[in-house]
Coordinates of C-alpha atoms in Angstrom, one line a residue:
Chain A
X622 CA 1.3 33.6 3.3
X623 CA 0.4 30.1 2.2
X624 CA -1.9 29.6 5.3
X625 CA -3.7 32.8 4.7
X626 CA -4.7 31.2 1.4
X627 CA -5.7 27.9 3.4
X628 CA -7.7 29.8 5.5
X629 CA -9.3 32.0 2.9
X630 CA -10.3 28.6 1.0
X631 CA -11.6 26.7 4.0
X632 CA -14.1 30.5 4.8
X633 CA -14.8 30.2 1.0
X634 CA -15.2 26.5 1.1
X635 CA -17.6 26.5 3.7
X636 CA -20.1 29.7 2.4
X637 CA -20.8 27.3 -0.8
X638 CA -23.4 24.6 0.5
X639 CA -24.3 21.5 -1.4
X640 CA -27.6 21.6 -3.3
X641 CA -30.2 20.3 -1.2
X642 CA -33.5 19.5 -3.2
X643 CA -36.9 17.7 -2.2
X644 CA -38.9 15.3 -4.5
X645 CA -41.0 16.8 -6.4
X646 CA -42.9 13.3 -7.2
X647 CA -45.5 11.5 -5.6
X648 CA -42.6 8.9 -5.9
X649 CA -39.8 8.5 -8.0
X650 CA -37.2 5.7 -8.5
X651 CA -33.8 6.6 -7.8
X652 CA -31.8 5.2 -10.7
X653 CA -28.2 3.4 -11.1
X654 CA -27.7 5.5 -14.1
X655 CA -28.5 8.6 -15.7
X656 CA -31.4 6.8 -17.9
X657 CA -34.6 5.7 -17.4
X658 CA -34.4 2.0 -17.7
X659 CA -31.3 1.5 -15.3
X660 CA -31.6 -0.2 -12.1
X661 CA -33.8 1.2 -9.2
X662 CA -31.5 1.2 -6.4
X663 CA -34.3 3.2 -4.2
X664 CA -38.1 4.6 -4.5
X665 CA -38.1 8.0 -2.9
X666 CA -41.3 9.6 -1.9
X667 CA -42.6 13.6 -2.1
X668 CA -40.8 16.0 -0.4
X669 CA -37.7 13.6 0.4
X670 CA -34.9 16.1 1.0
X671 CA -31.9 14.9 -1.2
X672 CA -28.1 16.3 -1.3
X673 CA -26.7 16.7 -5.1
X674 CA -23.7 14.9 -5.6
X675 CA -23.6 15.4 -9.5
X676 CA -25.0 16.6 -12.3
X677 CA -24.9 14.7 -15.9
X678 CA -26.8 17.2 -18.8
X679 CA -31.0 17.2 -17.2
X680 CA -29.7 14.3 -14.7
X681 CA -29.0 14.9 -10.9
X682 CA -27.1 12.3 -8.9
X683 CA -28.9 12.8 -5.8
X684 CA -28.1 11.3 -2.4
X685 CA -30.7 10.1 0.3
X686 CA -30.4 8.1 3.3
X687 CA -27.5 7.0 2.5
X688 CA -28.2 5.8 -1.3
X689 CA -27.3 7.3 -4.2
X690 CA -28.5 7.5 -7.5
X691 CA -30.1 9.3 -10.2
X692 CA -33.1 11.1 -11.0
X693 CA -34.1 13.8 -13.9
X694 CA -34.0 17.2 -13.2
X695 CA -37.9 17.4 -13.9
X696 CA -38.4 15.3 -10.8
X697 CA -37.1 17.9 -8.2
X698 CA -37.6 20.8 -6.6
X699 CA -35.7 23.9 -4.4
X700 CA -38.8 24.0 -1.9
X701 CA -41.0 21.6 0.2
X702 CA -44.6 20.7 -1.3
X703 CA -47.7 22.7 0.3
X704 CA -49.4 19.5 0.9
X705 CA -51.6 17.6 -0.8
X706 CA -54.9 19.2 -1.9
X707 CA -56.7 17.1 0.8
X708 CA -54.7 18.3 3.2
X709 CA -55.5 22.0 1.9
X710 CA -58.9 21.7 1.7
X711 CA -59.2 19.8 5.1
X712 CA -58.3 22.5 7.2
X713 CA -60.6 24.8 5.5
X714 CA -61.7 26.6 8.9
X715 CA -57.8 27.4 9.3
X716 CA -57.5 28.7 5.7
X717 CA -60.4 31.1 6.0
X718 CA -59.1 32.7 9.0
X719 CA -55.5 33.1 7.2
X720 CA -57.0 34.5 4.6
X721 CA -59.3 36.7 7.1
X722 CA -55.9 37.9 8.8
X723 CA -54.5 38.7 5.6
X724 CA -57.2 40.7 3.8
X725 CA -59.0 44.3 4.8
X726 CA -61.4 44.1 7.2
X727 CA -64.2 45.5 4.7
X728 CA -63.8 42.6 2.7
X729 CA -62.3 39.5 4.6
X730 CA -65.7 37.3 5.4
X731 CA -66.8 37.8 1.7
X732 CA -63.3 36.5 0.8
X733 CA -63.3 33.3 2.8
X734 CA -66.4 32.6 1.5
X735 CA -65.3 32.4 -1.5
X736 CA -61.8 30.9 -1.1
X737 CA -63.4 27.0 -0.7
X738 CA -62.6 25.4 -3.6
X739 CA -65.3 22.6 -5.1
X740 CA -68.2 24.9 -3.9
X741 CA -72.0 24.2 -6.3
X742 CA -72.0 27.9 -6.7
X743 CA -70.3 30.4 -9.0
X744 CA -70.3 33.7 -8.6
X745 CA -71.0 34.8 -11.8
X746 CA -73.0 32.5 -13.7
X747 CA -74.7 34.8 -15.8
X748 CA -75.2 32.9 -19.3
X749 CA -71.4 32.9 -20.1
X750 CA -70.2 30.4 -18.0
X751 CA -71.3 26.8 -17.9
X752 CA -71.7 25.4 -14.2
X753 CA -73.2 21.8 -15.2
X754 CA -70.5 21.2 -18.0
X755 CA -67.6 22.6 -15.2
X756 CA -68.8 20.0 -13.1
X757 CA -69.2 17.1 -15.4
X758 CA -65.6 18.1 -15.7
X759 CA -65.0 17.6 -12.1
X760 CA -66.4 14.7 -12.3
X761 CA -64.3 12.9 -14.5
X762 CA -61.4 13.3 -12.1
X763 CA -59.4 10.4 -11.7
X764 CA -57.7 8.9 -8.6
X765 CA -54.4 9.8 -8.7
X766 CA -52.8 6.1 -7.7
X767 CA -55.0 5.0 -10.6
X768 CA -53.2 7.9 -12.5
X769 CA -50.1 7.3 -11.7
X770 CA -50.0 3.2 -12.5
X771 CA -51.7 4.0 -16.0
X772 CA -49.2 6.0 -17.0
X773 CA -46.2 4.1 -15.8
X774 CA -47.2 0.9 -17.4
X775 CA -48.4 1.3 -20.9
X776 CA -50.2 -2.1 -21.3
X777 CA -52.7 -0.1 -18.5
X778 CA -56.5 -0.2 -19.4
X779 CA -58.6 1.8 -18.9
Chain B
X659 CA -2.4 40.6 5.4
X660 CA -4.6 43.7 5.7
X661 CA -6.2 42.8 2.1
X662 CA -6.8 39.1 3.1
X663 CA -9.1 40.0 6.2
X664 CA -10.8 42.6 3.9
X665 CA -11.5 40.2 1.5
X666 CA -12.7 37.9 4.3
X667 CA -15.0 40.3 5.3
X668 CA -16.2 41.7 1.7
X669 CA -17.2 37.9 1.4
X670 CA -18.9 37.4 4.6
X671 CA -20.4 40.8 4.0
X672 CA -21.7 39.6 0.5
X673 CA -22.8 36.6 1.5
X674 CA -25.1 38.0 4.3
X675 CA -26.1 40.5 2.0
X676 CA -27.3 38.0 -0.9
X677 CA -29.5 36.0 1.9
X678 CA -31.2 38.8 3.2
X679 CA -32.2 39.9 -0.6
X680 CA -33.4 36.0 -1.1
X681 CA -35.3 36.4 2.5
X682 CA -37.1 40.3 1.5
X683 CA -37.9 38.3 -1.9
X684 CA -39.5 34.9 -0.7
X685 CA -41.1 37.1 1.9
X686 CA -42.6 38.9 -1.2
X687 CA -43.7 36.1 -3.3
X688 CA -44.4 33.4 -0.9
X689 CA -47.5 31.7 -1.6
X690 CA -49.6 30.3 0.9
X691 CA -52.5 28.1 1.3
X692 CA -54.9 30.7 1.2
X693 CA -53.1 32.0 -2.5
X694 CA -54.0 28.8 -3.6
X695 CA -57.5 28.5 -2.4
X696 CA -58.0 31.7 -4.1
X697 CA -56.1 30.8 -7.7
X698 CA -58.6 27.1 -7.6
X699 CA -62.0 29.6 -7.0
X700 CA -61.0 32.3 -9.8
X701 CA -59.8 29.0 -12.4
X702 CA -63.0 27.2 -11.5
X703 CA -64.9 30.3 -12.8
X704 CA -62.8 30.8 -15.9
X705 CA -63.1 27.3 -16.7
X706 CA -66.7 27.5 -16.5
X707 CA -66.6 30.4 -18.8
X708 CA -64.3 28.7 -21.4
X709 CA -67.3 25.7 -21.3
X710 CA -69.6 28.8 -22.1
X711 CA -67.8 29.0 -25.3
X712 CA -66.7 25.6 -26.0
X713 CA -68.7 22.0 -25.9
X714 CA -66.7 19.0 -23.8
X715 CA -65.9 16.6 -26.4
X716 CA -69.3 13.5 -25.7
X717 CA -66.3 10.7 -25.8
X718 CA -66.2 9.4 -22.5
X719 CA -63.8 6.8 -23.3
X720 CA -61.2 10.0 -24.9
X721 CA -62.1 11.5 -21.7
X722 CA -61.3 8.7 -19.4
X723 CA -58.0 8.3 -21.5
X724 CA -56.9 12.0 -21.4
X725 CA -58.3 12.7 -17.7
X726 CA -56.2 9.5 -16.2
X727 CA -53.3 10.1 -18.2
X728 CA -53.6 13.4 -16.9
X729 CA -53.6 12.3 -13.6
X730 CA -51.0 10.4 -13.5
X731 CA -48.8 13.4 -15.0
X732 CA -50.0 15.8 -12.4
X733 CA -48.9 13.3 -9.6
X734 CA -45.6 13.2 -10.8
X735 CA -44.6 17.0 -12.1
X736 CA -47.6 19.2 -10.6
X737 CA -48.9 20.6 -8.1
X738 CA -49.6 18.3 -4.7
X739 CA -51.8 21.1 -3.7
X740 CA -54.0 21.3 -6.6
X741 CA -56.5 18.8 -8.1
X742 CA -56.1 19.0 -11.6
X743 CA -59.2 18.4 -14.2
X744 CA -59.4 17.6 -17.5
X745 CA -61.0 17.6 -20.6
X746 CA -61.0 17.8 -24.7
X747 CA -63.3 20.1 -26.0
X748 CA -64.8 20.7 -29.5
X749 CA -62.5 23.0 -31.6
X750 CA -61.0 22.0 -35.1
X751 CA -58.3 24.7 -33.9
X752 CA -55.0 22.9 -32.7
X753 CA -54.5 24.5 -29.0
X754 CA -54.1 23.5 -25.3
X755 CA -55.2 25.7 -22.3
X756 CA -54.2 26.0 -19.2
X757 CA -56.6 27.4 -16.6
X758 CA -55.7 28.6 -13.2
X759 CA -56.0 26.2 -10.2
X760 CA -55.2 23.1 -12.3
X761 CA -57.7 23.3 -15.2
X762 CA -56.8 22.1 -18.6
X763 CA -58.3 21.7 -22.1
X764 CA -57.4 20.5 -25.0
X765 CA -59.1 20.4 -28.4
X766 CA -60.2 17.6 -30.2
X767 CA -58.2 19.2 -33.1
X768 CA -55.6 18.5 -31.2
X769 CA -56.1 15.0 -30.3
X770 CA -57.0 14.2 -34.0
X771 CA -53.0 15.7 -35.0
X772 CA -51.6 13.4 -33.2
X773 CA -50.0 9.7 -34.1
X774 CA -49.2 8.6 -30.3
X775 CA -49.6 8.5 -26.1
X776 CA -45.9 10.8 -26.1
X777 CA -47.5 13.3 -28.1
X778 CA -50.5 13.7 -25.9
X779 CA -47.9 12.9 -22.7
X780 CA -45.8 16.2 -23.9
X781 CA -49.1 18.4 -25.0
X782 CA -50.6 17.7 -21.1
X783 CA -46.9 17.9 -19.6
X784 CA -46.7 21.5 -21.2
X785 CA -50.0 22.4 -19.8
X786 CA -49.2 21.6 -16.6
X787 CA -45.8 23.2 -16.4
X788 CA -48.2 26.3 -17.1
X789 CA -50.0 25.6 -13.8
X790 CA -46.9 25.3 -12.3
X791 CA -45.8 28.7 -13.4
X792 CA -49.0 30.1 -11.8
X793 CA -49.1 32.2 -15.4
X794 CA -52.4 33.2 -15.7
X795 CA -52.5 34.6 -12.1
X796 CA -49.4 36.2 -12.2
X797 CA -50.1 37.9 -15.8
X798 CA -53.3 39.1 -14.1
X799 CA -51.3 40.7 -11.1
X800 CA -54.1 41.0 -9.1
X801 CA -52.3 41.5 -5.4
X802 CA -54.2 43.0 -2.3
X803 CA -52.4 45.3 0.6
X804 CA -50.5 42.7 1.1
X805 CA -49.3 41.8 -1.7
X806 CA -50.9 38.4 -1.8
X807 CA -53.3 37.1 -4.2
X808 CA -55.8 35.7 -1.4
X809 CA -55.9 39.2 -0.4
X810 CA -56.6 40.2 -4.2
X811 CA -58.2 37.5 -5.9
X812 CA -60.0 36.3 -3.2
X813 CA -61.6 39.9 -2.5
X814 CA -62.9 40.1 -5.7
X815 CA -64.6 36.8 -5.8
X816 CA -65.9 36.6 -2.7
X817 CA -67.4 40.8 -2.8
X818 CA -70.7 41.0 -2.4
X819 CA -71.4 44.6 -4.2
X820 CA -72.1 45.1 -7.8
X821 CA -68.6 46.7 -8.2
X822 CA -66.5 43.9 -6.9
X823 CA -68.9 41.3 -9.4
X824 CA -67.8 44.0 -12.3
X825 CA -64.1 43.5 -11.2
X826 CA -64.2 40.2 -11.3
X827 CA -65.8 40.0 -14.5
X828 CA -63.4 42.2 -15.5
X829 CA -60.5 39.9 -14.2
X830 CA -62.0 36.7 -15.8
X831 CA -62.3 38.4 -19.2
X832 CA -58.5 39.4 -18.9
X833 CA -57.3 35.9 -18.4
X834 CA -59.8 34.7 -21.0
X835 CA -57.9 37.2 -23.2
X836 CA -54.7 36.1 -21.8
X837 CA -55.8 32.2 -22.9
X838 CA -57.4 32.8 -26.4
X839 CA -56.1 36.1 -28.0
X840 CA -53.2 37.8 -26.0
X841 CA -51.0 34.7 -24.6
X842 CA -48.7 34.5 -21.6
X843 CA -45.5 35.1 -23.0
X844 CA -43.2 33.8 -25.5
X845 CA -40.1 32.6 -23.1
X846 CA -42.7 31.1 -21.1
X847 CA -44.2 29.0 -23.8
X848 CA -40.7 27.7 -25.0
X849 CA -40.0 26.8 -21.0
X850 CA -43.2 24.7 -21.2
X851 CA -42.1 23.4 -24.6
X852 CA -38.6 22.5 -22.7
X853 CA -40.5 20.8 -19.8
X854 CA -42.6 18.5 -21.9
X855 CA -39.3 17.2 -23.7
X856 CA -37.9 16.6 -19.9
X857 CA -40.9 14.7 -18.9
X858 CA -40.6 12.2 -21.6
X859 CA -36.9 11.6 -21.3
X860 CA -37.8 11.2 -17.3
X861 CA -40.3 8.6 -18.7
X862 CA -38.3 7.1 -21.1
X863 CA -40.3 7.7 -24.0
X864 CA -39.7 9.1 -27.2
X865 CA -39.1 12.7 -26.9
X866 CA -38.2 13.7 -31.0
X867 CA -42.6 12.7 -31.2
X868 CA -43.3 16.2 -29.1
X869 CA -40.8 18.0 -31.7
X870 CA -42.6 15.5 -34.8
X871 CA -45.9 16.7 -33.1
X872 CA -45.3 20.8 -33.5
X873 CA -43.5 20.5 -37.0
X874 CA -47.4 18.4 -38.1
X875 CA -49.2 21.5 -36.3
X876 CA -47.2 23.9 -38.2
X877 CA -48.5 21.9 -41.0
X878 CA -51.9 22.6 -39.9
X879 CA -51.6 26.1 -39.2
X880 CA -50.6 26.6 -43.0
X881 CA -54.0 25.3 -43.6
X882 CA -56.3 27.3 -40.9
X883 CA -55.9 25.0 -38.0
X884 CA -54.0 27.5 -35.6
X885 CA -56.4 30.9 -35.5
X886 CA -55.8 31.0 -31.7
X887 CA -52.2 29.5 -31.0
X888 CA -50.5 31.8 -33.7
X889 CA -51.7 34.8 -31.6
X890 CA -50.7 33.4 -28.4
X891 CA -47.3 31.3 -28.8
X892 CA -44.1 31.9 -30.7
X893 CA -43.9 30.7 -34.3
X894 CA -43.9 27.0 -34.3
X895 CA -40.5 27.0 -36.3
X896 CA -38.9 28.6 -33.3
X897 CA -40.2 26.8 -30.8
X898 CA -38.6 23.7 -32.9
X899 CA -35.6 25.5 -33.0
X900 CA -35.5 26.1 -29.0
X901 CA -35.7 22.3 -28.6
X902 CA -33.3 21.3 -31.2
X903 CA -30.5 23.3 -29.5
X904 CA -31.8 21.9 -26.0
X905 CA -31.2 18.5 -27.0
X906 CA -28.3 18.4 -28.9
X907 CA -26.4 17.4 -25.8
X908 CA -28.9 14.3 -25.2
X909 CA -28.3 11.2 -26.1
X910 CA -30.7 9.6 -28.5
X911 CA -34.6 9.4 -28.2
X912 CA -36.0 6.6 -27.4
X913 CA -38.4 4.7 -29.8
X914 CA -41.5 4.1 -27.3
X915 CA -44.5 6.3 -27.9
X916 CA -47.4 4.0 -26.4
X917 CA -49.1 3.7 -30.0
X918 CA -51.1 0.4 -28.8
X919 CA -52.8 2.3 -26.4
X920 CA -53.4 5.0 -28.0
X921 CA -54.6 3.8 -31.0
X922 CA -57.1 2.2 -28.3
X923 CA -58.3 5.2 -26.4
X924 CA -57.2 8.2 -28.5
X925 CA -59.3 8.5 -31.3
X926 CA -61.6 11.2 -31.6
X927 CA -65.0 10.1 -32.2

């Protein structure tokens, strides 16, 4: 009877996977605690698959490569990234003819037309909407490694 | 014996069963890289429209501060595929918006409630989770054939007839609605809420300044401040509430809420 049970565990055992998650950071330090302020033992990059090894309240004890640590929960993610939105809009001759494949026939060309994002045009500008403001907007876009330090170090200037 | 093999297959059996229903859903939902071409082109032309209503804000320097803050933030809990953009807008009303395709606003009522860099950190960080959520787009639940929204969204903005301009006219006032009078939806507001405390104990800054922040707007909704954000978010009290019980298991907040800096860059001029 008893090595029924054994073998009933092990089957059980082996339908419950680890978590597996991917950073969900541009990069994220992989900490010796569950605190911000602890030691980095490791700086992990986007869409690093990790292995949970522990959870402590919104903290994950991740493992990667061989190093282990922690990281918040806020920092990961169940699924890969899409890619970066360079990457998105660099292929824009693939993305029209997905969305070409994907759409009705009638309407398809009119659709990847309009799918590019950053184009000078709206399609509706008729009073309501405010295309030079939308793009002084745009402009004030900010690199995001120039982002990313100014908001890690709070003696950043501007 | 018998009842052990049939219980080793009911569990196989089950577990089969519950990854073909996750494969028929993802195969449902999945969102591509046409989706998101589609969700930047339709929040480009809402955001225009909300800078039809509302003036940017003629602070560069607020702008700079916000937009790179914002940045930053969207680098490390949005959405690699999006470019995000932002900017304060002229509205004594306390409110935040979140456009499709990584657009977000924030009033300069807001900016003049608050006392530090984690307040403004947790207002952007709750914005963002928005675009995250993909909640305007999926509110509108504009789908084609498909059930994709390139096939549905994008068909509409790139249609060339009168009728397809109407529908997308149509679709644009609906999230405008959706933004300024009807709001996304209550769990999802206390989600963001939860988010923007997460962010700021990922950061190591003081978290109890988001929950300080909302009990000084509920202050300022007493006195007129909130016309738009008391139609479209829960009552401030419970949102407090919803964050009090989420952190009662935390350890304490830190003190740092970047006041140099923002007592710098984040005064509204």
């Amino acid at each position: 009877m008893s090595k029924y049970i054994i073998v009933f565990t092990f089957f059980f055992c082996s339908q419950v996977q680890a978590s597996v998650y991917f950073i969900k950071s541009a990069k994220v330090d992989l900490l010796s605690a569950a605190e911000k302020g602890s030691d980095v033992v490791a700086t992990l990059e986007r869409d690093t698959e990790v292995k949970e090894l522990d959870v402590d309240r919104t903290w994950v004890k991740v493992e990667s490569d061989g190093k282990a640590g922690w990281v918040s929960k806020i920092f990961l993610s169940k699924k890969k990234s899409m890619g970066t939105s360079q990457s998105l809009l660099d292929t824009d001759e693939d993305l029209s003819s997905s969305a070409r494949k994907r759409a009705s026939a009638l309407t398809s060309a009119g659709a990847a037309r309009g799918l590019r994002a950053g184009s000078d045009q709206l399609y509706q500008e008729d009073g309501e909407e405010n295309l030079a403001a939308l793009k002084i907007m745009e402009s004030w876009k900010v690199d995001d490694e120039v982002g990313l330090e100014f908001l890690m170090n709070p003696q950043g200037e501007l | 014996m018998k009842w052990l093999l049939l219980l080793l297959m009911m569990s196989q059996a089950f577990a089969s069963h519950q990854q073909y229903r996750k494969r028929i859903s993802q195969m449902k939902v999945e969102y591509d890289e046409a989706d998101v071409l589609a969700e930047i082109k339709f929040g480009r032309e809402l955001a225009a429209k909300i800078l039809g209503k509302y003036q940017l804000l003629s602070d560069q320097k607020l702008q700079q501060y916000v937009s790179t803050l914002g940045a930053g933030l969207a680098q490390m809990i949005g959405r690699p595929e999006l470019d995000y953009h932002f900017a304060v807008i002229v509205d004594d009303d306390i409110n935040a918006y979140a456009g499709p395709g990584g657009y977000i606003f924030i009033t300069s009522g807001a900016i003049a409630l608050m006392k530090n860099e984690a307040q403004l950190i947790g207002v952007l960080a709750h914005e963002i989770a928005h675009v995250n959520k993909r909640s305007v787009v999926k509110k509108l639940k504009i789908r084609g054939d498909d059930d994709s929204l390139a096939a549905g969204l994008g068909v509409l903005i790139g249609g060339a007839t009168a009728s397809y301009r109407k529908a997308l006219e149509s679709a644009l006032d609906k999230a405008f609605d959706l933004l300024f009078e009807e709001g996304i939806s209550m769990k999802e507001e206390l989600l963001a809420d939860y988010l923007a405390l997460l962010t700021l104990q990922a950061q190591g800054l003081n978290w109890q300044s988001y929950i300080d922040y909302l009990a000084n707007m509920d202050k300022a909704i007493a006195k007129g401040q909130g016309e738009v954000v008391q139609k479209t978010h829960p009552p401030t009290s419970e949102r407090i509430d919803s964050l009090n019980r989420h952190v009662k298991s935390w350890d304490e907040s830190p003190k740092e809420v970047n006041q140099t800096r923002f007592k710098k860059y984040g005064k509204v001029n």
